[in-house]
mmCIF file of C-alpha atoms in Angstrom:
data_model
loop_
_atom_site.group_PDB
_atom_site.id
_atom_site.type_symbol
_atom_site.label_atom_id
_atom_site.label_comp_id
_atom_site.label_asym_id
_atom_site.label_seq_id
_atom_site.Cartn_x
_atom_site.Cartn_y
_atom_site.Cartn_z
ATOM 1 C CA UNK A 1 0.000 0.000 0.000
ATOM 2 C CA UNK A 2 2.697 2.351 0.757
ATOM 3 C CA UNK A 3 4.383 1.894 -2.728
ATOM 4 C CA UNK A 4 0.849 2.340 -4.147
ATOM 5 C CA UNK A 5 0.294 5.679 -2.705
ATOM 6 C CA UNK A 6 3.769 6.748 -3.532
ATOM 7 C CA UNK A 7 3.355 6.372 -7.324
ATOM 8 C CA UNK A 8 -0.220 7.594 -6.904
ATOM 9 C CA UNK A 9 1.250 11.197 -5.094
ATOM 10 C CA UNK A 10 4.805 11.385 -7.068
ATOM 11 C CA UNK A 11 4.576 9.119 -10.446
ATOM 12 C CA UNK A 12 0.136 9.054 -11.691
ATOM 13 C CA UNK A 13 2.076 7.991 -14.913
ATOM 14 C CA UNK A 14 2.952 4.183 -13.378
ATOM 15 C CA UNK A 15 -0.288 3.888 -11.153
ATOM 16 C CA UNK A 16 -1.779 0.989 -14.162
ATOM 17 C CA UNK A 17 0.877 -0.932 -14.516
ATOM 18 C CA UNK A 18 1.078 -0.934 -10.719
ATOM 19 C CA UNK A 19 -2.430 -2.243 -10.254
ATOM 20 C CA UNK A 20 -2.018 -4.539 -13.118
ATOM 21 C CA UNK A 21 1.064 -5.858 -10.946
ATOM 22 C CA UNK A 22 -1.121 -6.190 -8.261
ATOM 23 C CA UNK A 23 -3.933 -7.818 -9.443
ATOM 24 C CA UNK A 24 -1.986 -10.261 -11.598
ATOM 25 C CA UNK A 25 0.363 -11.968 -8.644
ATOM 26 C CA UNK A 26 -2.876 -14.535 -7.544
ATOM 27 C CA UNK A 27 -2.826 -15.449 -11.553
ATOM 28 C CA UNK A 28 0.653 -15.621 -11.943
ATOM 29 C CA UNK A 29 1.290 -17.334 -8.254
ATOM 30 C CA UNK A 30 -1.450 -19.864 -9.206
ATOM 31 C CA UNK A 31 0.737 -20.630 -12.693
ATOM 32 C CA UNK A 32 3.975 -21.012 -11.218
ATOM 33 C CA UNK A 33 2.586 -23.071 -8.746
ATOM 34 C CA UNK A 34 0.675 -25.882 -10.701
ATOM 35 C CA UNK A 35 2.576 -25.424 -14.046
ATOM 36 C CA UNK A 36 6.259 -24.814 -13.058
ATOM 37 C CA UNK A 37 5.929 -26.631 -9.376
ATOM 38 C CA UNK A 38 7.764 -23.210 -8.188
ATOM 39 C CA UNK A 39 6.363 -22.035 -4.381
ATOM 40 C CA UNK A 40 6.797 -18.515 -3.928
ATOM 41 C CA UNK A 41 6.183 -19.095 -0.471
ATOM 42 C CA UNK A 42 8.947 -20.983 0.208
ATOM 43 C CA UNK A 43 11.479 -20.661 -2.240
ATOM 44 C CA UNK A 44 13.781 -23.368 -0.006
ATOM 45 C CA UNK A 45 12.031 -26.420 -1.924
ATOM 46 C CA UNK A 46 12.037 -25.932 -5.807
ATOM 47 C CA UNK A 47 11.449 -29.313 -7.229
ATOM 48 C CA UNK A 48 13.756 -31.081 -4.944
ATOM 49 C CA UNK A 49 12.736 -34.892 -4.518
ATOM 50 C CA UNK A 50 12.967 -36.658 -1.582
ATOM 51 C CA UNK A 51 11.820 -40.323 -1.161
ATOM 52 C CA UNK A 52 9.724 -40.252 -4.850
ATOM 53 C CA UNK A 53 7.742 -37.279 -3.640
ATOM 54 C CA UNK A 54 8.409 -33.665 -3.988
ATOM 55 C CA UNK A 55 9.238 -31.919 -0.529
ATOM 56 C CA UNK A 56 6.900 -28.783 -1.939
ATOM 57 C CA UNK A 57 4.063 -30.044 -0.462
ATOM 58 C CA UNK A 58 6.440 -29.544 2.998
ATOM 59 C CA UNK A 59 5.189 -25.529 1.948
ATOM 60 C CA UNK A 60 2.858 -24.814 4.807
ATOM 61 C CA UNK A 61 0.779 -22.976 2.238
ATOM 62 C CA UNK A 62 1.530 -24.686 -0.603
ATOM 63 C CA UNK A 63 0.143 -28.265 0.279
ATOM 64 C CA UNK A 64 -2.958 -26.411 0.686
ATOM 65 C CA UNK A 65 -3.236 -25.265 -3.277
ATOM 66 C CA UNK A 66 -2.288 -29.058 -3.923
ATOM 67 C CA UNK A 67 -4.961 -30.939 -1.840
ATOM 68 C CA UNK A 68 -7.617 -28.769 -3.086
ATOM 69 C CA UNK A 69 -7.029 -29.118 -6.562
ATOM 70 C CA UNK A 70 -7.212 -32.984 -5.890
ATOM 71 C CA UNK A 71 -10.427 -33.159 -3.752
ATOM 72 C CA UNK A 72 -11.454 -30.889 -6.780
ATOM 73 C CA UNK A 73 -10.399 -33.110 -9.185
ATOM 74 C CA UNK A 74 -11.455 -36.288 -7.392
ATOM 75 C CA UNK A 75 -15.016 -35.061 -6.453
ATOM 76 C CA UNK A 76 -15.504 -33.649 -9.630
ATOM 77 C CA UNK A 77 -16.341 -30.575 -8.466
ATOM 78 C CA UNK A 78 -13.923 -28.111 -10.206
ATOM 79 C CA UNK A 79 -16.883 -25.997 -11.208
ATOM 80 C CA UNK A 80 -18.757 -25.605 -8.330
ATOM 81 C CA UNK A 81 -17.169 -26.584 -5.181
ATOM 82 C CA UNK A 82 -17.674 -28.630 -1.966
ATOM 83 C CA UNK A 83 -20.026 -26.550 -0.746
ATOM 84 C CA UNK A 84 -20.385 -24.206 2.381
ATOM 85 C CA UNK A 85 -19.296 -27.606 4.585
ATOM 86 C CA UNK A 86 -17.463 -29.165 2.100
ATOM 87 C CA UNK A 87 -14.072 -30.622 3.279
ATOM 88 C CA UNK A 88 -10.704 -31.185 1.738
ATOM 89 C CA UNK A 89 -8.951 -33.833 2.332
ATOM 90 C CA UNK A 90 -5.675 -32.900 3.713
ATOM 91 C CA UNK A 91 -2.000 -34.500 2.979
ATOM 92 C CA UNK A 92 -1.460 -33.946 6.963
ATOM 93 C CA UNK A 93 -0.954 -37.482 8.489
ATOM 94 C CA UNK A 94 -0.237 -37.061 12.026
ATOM 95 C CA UNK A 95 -0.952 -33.368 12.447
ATOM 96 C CA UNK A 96 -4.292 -33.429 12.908
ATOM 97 C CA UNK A 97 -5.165 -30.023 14.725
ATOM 98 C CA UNK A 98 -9.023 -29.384 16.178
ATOM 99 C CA UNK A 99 -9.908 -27.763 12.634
ATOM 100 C CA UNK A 100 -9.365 -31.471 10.682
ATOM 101 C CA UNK A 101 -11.666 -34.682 11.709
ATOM 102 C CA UNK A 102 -10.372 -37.991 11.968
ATOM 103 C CA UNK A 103 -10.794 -39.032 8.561
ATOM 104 C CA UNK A 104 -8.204 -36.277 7.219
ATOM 105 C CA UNK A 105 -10.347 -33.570 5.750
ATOM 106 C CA UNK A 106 -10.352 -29.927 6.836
ATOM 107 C CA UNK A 107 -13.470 -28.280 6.604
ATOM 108 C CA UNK A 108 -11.548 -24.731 6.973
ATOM 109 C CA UNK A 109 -8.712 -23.364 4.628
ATOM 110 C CA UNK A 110 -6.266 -20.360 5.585
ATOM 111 C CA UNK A 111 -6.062 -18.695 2.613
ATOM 112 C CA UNK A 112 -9.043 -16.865 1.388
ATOM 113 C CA UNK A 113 -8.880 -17.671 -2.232
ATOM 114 C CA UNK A 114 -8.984 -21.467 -1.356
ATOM 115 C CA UNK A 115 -11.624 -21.633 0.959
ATOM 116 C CA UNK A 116 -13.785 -19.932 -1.703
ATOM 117 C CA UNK A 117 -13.060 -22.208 -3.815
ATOM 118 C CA UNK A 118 -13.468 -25.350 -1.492
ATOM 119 C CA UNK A 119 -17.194 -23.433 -0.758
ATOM 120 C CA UNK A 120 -18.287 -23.115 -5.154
ATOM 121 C CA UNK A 121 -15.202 -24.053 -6.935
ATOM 122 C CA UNK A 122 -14.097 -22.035 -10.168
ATOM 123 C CA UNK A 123 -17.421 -20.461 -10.315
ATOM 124 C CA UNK A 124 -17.221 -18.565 -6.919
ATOM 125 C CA UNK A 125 -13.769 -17.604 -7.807
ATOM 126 C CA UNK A 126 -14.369 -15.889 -10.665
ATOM 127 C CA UNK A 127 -17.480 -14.102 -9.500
ATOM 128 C CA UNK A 128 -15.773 -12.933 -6.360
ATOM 129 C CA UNK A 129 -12.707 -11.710 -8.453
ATOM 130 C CA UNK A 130 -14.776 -10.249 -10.850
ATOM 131 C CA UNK A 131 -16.418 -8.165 -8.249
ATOM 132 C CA UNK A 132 -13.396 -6.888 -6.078
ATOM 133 C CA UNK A 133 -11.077 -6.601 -10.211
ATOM 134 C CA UNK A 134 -14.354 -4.200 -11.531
ATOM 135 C CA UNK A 135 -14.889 -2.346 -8.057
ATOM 136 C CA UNK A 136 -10.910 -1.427 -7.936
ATOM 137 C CA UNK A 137 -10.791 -1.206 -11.544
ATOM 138 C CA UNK A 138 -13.943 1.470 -11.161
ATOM 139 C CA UNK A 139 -11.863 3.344 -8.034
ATOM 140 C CA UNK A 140 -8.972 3.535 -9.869
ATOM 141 C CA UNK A 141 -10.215 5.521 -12.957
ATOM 142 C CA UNK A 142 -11.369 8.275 -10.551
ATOM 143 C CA UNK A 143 -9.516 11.586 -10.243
ATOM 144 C CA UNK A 144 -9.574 11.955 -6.435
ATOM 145 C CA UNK A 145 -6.471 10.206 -5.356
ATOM 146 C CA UNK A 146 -8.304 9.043 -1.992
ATOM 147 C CA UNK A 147 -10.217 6.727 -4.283
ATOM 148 C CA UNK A 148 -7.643 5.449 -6.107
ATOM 149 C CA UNK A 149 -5.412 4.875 -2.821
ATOM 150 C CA UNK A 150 -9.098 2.782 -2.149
ATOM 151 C CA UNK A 151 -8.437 0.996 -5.446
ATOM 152 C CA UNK A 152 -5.000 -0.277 -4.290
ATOM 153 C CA UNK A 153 -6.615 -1.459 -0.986
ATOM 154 C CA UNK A 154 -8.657 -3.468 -2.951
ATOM 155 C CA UNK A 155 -6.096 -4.531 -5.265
ATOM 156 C CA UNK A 156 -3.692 -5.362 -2.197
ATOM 157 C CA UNK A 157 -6.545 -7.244 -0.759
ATOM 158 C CA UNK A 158 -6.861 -9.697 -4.014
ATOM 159 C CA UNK A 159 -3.324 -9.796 -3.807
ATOM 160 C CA UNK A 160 -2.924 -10.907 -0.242
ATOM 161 C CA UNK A 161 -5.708 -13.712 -0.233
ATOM 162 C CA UNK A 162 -3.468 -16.094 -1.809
ATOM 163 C CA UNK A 163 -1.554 -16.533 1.275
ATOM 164 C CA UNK A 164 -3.905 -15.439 3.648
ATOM 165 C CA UNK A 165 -7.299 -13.275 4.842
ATOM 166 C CA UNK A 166 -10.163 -15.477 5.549
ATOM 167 C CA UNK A 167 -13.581 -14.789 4.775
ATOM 168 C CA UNK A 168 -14.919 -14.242 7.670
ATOM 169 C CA UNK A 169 -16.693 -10.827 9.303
ATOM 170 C CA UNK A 170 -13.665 -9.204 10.339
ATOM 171 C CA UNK A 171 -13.055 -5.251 10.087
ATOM 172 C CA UNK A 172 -11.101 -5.774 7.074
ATOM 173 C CA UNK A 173 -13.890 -7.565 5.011
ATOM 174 C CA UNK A 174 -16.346 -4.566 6.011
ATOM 175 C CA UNK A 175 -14.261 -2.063 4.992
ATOM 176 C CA UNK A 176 -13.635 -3.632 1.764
ATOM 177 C CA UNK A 177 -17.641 -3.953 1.298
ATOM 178 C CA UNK A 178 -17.565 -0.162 2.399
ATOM 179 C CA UNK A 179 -15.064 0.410 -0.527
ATOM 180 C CA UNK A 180 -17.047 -1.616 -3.108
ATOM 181 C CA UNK A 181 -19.748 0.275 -2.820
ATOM 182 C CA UNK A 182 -18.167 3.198 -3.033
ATOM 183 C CA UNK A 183 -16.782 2.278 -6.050
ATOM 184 C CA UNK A 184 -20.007 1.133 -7.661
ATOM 185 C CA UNK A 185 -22.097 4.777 -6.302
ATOM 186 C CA UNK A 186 -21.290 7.535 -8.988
ATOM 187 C CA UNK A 187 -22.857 9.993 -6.073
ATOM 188 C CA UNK A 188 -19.502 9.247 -4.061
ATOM 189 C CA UNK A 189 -17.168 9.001 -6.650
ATOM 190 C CA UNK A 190 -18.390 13.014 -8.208
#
């Protein structure tokens, strides 16, 4: 946020190709992660074996991309999810914490991105990306610099649920419904 705002005061020229930055790390995250087996979360483990299987799924956050995709894939439910208590089996063996049953599934994902995806699969995704991309996108075309700062928040926020901020009712999630409708009132915005 603070490099936003910087460019946004001192350089208005960059401030697109900052939020297109921003809003393209989940996309490009999610591409290095499946396509090129490269964790930016912990760049310690690139595609070292160990024992037949590859130690990225050691990534505290990165096992969680991988055993989503394959409940996904072996539910068949890509498209549209789990459902609101859908649960994802979980490579964890031993580690079972309070938040996974006994038969190894978790019914609650850290990172905000996957648990809406666990809840209605690609289609949820894209709706709820669609919504916070148009809202920012909408902020960020104004001429009041407060708004566009807004537009970052958003953008940081889309940015920052790969690794993290749950869905849940939190201060953060009602600003950012504070700052989406904002961005969709032209009343505000003039």
């Amino acid at each position: 946020m603070q490099i936003a705002i910087l460019i946004i005061k001192y350089l208005p020229v960059f401030k697109s190709a900052l939020w297109a930055i921003y809003i393209s790390i989940p996309f490009i995250f999610v591409y290095l992660l499946f396509n090129l087996n490269i964790s930016l979360l912990d760049t310690s483990n690139y595609i070292s074996e160990q024992n037949n299987q590859s130690t990225i799924t050691a990534d505290t956050r990165t096992f969680l991309y991988y055993d989503l995709k394959n409940t996904l894939e072996t539910d068949n439910t890509i498209l549209y999810g789990e459902g609101l208590n859908g649960k994802v089996l979980t490579s964890l063996q031993a580690e079972f914490d309070s938040s996974i049953d006994k038969t190894g599934r978790r019914q609650f994902i850290e990172c905000n991105i996957l648990d809406l995806a666990r809840r209605g699969g690609i289609i949820y995704v894209i709706l709820y990306l669609a919504i916070l991309i148009t809202a920012s996108y909408k902020l960020l075309r104004c001429n009041n610099k407060i708004l566009q700062s807004l537009s970052f928040y958003i953008a940081s926020f889309v940015g920052g649920s790969i690794i993290g901020f749950t869905h849940i009712m939190s201060i953060e999630i009602v600003l950012l419904m504070l700052i989406i409708s904002i961005a969709n009132s032209t009343i505000i915005k003039k």
